[in-house]
mmCIF file of C-alpha atoms in Angstrom:
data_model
loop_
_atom_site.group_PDB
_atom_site.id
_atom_site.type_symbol
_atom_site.label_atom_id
_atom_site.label_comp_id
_atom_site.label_asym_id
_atom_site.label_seq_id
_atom_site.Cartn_x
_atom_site.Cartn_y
_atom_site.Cartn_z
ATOM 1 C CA UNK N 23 0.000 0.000 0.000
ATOM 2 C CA UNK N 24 2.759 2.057 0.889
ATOM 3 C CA UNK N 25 4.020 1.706 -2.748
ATOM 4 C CA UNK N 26 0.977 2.330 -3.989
ATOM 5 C CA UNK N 27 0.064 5.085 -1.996
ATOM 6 C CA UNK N 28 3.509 6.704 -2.930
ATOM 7 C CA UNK N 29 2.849 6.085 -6.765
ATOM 8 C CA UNK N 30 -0.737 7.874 -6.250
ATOM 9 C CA UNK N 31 1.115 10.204 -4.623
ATOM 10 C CA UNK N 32 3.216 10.828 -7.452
ATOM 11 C CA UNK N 33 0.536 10.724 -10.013
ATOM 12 C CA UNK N 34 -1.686 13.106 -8.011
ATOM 13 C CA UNK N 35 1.524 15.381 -8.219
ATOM 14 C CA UNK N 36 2.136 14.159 -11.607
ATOM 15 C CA UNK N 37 -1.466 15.988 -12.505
ATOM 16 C CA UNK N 38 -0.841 18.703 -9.971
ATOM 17 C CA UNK N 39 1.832 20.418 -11.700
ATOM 18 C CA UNK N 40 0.154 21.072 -14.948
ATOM 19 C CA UNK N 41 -2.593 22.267 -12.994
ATOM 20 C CA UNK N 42 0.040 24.814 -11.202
ATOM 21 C CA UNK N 43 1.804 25.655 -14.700
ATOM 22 C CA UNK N 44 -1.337 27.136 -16.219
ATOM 23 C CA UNK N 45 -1.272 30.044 -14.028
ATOM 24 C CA UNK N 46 2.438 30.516 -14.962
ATOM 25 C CA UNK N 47 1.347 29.766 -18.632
ATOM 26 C CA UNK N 48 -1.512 32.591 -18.136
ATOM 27 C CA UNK N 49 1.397 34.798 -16.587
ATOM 28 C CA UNK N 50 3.553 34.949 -18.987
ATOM 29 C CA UNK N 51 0.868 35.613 -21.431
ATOM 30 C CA UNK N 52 -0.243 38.472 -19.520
ATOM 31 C CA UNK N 53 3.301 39.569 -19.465
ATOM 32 C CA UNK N 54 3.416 38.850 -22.807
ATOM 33 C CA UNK N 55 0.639 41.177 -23.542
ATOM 34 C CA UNK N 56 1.231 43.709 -21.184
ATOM 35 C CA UNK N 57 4.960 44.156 -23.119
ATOM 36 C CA UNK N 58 3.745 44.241 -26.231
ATOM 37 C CA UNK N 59 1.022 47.341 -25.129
ATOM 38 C CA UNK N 60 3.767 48.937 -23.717
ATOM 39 C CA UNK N 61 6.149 48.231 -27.110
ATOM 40 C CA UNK N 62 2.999 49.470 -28.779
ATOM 41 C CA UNK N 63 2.614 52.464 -27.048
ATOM 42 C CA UNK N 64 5.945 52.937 -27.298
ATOM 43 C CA UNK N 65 6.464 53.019 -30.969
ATOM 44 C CA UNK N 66 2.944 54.977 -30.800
ATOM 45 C CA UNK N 67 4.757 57.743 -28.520
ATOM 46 C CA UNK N 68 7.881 57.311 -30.743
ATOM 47 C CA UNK N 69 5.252 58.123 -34.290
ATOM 48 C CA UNK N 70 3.868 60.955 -32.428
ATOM 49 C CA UNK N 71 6.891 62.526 -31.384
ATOM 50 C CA UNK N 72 8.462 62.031 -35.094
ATOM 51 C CA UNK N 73 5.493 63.827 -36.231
ATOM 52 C CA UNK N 74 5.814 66.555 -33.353
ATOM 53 C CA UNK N 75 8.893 67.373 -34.233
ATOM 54 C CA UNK N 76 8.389 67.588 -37.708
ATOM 55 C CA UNK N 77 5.774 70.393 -36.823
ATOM 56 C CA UNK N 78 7.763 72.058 -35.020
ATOM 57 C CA UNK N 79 10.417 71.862 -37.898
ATOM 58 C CA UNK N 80 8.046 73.822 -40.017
ATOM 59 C CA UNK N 81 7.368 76.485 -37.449
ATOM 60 C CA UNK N 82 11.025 76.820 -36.395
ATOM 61 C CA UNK N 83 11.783 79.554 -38.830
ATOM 62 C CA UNK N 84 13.790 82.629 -37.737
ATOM 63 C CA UNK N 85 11.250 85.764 -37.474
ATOM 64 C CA UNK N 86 12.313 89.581 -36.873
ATOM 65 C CA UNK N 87 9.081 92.092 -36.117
ATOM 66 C CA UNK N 88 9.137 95.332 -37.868
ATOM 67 C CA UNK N 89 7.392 98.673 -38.194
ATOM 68 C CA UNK N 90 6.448 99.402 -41.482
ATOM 69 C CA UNK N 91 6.109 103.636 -42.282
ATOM 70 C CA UNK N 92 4.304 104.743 -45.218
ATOM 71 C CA UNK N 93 2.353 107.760 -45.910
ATOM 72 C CA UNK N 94 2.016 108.532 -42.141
ATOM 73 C CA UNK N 95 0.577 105.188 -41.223
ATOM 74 C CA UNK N 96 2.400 102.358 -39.843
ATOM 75 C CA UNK N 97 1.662 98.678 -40.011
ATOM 76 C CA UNK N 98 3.552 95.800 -37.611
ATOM 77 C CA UNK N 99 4.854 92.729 -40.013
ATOM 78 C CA UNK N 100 6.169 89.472 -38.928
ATOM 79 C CA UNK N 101 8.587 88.316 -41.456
ATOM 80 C CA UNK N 102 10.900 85.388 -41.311
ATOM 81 C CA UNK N 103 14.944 87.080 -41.259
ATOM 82 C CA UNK N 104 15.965 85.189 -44.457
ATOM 83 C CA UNK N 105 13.138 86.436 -46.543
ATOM 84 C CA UNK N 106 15.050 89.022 -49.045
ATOM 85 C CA UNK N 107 14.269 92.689 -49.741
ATOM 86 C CA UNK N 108 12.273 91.677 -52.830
ATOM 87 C CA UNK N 109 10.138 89.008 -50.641
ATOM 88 C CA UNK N 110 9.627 92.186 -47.792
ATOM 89 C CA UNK N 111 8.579 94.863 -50.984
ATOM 90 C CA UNK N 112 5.609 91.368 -51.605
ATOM 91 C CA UNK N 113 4.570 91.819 -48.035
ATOM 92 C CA UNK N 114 4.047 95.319 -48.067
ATOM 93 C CA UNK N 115 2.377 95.630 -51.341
ATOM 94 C CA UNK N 116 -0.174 93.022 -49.131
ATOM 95 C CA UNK N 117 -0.148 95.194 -46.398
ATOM 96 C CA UNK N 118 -0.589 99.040 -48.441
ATOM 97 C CA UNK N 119 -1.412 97.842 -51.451
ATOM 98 C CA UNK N 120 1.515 99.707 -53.037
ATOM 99 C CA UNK N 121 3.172 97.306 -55.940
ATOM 100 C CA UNK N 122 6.864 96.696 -55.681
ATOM 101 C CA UNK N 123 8.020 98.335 -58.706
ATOM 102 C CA UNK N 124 6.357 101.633 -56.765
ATOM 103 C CA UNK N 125 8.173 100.979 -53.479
ATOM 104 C CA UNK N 126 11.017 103.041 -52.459
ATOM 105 C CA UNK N 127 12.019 101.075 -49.306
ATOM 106 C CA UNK N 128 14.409 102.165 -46.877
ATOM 107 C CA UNK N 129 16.491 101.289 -43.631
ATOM 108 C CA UNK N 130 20.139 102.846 -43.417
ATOM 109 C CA UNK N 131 19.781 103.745 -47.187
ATOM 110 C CA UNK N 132 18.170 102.112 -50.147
ATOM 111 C CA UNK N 133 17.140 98.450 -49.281
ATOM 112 C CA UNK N 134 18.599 95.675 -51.727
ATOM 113 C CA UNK N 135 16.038 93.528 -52.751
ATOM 114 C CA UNK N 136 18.606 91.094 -53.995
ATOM 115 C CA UNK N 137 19.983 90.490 -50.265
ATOM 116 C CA UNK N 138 18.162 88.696 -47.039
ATOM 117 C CA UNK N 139 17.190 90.736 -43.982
ATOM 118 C CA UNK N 140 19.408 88.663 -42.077
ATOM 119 C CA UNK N 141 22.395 90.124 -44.708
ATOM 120 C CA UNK N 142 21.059 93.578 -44.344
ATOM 121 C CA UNK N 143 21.100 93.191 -40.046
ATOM 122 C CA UNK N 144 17.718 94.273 -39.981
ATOM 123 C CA UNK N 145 16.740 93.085 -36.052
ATOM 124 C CA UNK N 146 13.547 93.215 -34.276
ATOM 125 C CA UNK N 147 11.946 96.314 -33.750
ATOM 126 C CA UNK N 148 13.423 97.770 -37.161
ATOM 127 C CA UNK N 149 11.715 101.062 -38.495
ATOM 128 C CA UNK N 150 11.359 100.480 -42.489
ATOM 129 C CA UNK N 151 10.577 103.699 -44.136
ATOM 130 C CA UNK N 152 8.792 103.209 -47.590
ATOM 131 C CA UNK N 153 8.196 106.091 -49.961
ATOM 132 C CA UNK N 154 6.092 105.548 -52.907
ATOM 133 C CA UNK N 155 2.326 106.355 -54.934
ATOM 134 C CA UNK N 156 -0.246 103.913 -56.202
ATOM 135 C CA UNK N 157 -0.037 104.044 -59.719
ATOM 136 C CA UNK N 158 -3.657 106.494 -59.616
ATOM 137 C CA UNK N 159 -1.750 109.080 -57.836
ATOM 138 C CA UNK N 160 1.550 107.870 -60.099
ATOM 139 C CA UNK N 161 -0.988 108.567 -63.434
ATOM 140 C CA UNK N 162 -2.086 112.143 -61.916
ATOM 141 C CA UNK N 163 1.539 113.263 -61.078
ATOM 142 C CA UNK N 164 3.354 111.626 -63.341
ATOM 143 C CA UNK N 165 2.766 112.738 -66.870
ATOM 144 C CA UNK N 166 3.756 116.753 -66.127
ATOM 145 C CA UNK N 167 7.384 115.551 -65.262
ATOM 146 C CA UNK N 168 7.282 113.255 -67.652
ATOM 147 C CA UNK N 169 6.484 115.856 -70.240
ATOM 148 C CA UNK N 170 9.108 118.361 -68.684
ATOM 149 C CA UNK N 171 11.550 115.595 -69.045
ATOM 150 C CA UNK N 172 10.890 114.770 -72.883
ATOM 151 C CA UNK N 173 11.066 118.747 -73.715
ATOM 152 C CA UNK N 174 14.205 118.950 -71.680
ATOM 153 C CA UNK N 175 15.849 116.257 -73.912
ATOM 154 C CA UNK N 176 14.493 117.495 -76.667
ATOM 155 C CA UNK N 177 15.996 120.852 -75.693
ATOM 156 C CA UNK N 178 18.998 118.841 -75.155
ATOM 157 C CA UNK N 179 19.590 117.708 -78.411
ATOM 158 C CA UNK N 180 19.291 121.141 -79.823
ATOM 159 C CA UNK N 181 21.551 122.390 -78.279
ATOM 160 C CA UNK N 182 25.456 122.710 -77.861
ATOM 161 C CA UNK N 183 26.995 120.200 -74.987
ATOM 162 C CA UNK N 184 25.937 121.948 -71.584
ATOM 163 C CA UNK N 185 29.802 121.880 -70.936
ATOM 164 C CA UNK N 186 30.451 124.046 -73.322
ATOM 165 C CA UNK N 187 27.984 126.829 -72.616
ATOM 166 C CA UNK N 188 29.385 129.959 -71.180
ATOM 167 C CA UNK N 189 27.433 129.744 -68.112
ATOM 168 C CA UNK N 190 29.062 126.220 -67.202
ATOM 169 C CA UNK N 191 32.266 126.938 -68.332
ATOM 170 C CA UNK N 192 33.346 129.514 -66.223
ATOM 171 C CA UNK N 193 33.133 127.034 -63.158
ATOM 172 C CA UNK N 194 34.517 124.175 -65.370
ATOM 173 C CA UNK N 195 37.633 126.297 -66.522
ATOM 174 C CA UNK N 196 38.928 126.384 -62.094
ATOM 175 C CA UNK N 197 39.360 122.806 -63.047
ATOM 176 C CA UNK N 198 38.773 119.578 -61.254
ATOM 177 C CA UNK N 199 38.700 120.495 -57.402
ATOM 178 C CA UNK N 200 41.694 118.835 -55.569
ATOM 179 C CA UNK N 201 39.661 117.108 -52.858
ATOM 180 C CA UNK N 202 36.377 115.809 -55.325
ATOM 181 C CA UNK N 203 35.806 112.210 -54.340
ATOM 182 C CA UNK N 204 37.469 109.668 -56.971
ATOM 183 C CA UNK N 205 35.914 108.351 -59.881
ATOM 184 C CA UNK N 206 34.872 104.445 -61.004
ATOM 185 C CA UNK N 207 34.362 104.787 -64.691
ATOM 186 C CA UNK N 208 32.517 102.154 -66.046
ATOM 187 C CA UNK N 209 30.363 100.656 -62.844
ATOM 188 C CA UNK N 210 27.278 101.802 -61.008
ATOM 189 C CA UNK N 211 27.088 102.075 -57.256
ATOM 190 C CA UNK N 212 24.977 102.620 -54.971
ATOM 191 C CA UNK N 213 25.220 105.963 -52.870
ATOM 192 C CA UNK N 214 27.730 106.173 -49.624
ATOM 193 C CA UNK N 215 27.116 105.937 -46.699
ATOM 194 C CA UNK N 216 28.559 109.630 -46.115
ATOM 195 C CA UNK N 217 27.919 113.207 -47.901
ATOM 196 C CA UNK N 218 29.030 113.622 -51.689
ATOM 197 C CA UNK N 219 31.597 116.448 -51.450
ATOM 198 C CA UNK N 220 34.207 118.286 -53.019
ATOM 199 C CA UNK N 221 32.211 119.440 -55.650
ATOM 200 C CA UNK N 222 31.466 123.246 -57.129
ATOM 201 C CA UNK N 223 27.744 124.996 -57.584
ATOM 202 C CA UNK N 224 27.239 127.519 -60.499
ATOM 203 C CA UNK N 225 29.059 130.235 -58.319
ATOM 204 C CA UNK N 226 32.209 128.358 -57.639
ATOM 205 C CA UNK N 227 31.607 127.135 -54.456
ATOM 206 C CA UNK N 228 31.925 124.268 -52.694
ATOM 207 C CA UNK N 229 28.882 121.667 -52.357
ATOM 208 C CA UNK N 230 28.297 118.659 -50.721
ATOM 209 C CA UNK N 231 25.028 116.430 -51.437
ATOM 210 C CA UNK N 232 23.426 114.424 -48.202
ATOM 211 C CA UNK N 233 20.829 111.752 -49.032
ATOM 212 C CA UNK N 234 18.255 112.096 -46.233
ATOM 213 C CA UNK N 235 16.428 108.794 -46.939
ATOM 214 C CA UNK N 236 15.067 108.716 -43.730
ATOM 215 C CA UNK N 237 13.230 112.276 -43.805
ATOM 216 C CA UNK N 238 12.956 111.596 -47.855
ATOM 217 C CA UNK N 239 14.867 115.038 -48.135
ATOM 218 C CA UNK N 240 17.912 116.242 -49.984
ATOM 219 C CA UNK N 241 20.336 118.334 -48.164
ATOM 220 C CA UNK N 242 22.452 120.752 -50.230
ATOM 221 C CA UNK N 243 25.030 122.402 -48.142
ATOM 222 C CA UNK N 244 27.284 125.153 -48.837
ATOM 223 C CA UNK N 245 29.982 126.907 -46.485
ATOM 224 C CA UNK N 246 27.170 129.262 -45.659
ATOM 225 C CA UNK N 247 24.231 127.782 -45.150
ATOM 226 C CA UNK N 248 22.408 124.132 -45.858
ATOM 227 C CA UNK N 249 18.797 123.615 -47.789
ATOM 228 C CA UNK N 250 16.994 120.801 -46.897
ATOM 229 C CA UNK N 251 15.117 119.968 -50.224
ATOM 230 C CA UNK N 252 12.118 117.114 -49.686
ATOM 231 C CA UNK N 253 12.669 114.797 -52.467
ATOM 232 C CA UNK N 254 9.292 114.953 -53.652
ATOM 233 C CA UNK N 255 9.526 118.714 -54.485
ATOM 234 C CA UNK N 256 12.645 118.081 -57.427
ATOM 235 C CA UNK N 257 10.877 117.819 -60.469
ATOM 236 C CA UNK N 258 13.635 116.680 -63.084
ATOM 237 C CA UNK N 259 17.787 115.609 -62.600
ATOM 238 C CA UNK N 260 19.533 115.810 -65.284
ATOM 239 C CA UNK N 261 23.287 115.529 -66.084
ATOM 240 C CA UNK N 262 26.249 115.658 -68.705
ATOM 241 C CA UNK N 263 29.565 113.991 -69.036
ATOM 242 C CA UNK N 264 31.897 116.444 -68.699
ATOM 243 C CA UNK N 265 34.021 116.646 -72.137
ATOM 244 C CA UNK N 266 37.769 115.533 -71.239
ATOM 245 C CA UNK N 267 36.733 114.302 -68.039
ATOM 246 C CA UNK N 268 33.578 112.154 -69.040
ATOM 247 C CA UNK N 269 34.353 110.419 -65.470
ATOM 248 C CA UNK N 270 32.574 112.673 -63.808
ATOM 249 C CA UNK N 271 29.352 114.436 -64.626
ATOM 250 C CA UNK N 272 27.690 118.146 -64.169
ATOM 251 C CA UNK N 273 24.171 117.679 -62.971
ATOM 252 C CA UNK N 274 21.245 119.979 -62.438
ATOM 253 C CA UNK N 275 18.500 119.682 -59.712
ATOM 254 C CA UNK N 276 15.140 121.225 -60.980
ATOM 255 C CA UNK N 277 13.621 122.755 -57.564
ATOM 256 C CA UNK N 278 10.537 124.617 -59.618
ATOM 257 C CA UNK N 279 8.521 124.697 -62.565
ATOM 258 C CA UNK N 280 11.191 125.436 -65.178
ATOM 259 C CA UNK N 281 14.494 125.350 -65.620
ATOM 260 C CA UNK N 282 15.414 128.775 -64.118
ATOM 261 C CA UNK N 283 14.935 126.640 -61.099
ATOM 262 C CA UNK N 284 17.781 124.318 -61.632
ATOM 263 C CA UNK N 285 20.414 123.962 -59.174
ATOM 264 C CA UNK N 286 23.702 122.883 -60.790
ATOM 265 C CA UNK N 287 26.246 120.689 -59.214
ATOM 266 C CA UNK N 288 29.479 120.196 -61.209
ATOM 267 C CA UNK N 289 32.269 117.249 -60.513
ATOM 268 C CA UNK N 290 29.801 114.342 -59.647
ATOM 269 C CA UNK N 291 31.656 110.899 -59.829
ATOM 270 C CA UNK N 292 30.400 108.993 -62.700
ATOM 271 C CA UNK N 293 29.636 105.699 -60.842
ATOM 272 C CA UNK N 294 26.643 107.517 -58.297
ATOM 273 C CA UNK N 295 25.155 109.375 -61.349
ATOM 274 C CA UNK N 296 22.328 106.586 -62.068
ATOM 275 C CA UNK N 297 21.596 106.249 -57.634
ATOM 276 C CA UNK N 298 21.188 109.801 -57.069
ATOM 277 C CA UNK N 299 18.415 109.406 -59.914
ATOM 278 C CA UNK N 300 17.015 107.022 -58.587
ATOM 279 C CA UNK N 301 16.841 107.843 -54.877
ATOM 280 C CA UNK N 302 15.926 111.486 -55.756
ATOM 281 C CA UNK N 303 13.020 110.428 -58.734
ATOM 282 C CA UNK N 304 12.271 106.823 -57.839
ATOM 283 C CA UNK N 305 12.809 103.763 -59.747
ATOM 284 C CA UNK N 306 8.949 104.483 -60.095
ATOM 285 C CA UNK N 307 9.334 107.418 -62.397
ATOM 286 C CA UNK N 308 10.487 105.100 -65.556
ATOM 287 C CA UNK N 309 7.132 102.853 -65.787
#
């Protein structure tokens, strides 16, 4: 019996352990389970953090605040830094309604539209000063200087060389002045940074030239005294190699109506003939 009993003994444990392995078996399936939700919700944290930071990729772009000043009203623009000047003339067309090719757009001088803000160092809190007409007030204004400046070059081609006229040629006969700023012949730059000096007026006197871009004003200062000219007010600039030295130019600012009005300015390097145009008429003038 004792045999037996032992043998039943080890059956009964025999059929025991099975019985106690299922819970194990259950156990390790719950295990089982309970790492694969967690590997699950792992690679689900993993997706949605890819895609997080892809968001935030998108949104990560460099942005500089500035205060737009046209016409006496000023608009706030949020612009990303490496956006260039021709990207910034898009966004204020958007914001005025004043088209690009009207823009005359300005922080420490004429803005390039061919560099980013970052090149330029514009920084937050930048004042932009933009000078320009919508092409109605362009229409109304436009066609009386554009007829003074097609009877001035018709004028022109009547006549002798302006170099050679008496008038002229008693302050080009003193010669080129000894401290005139040099000459690039052959390239077009824009304006400095400081005053345009050096040069003679009709009397013989010396004249500097300060771009005001700012204020939109041309300073003309003599020994004597300094006139502070608002850009708007010059109806016509025109200018003239001068014969032997076609490096430099004479050039005539038309403060009035006519050409009694002109203001003449004589030794004017070559290279910032086309950028004093442009800064004192606007690019706007041409179209």
């Amino acid at each position: 019996m004792a045999t037996q009993d032992g043998s039943e003994e080890v059956i009964m444990e025999t059929e025991a352990k099975p019985k106690e392995a299922e819970p194990l078996c259950e156990d390790a399936e719950k295990v089982d389970t309970e790492t694969t939700s967690y590997t699950d919700a792992g690679d689900a944290t993993t997706q949605d953090s890819s895609i997080s930071n892809g968001d935030d990729a998108d949104g990560e772009q460099e942005m500089v605040d500035l205060k737009i000043i046209w016409n006496k009203n000023k608009y706030d623009l949020k612009i990303p830094v490496d956006n260039t000047g021709a990207q910034l003339k898009e966004r204020i067309h958007s914001l005025t309604g004043l088209p690009p090719a009207m823009q005359k757009v300005m922080y420490k001088g004429l803005l390039p539209e061919d560099k980013t803000l970052r090149e330029i160092k514009i920084t937050n809190g930048a004042k932009i000063m933009v000078v320009g007409s919508t092409i109605n007030d362009v229409l109304a204004v436009n066609t009386p200087k554009e007829a003074v400046q097609q009877e001035v070059k018709a004028e022109e081609n009547k006549k002798e060389p302006l170099c050679r006229q008496k008038q002229h040629r008693k302050v080009l006969d003193k010669g080129k002045p000894d401290d005139i700023m040099p000459s690039i012949k052959g390239t077009k730059e824009r304006l400095p940074t400081v005053p345009l000096s050096g040069m003679f007026n009709k009397s013989g006197g010396k004249v500097r030239l300060t771009f005001k871009l700012e204020q939109d004003q041309l300073w003309i200062g003599t020994k004597e005294r300094t006139e502070k000219v608002p850009m708007g007010s010059i109806k016509n600039v025109v200018s003239e190699p001068i014969e032997g030295h076609e490096d430099y130019h004479m050039m005539a600012f038309q403060l009035g109506p006519t050409e009694a009005s002109q203001y003449w300015v004589y030794w004017v390097p070559v290279q910032f003939v086309d950028a004093i145009k442009d800064t004192v008429l606007g690019k706007w003038q041409y179209f």
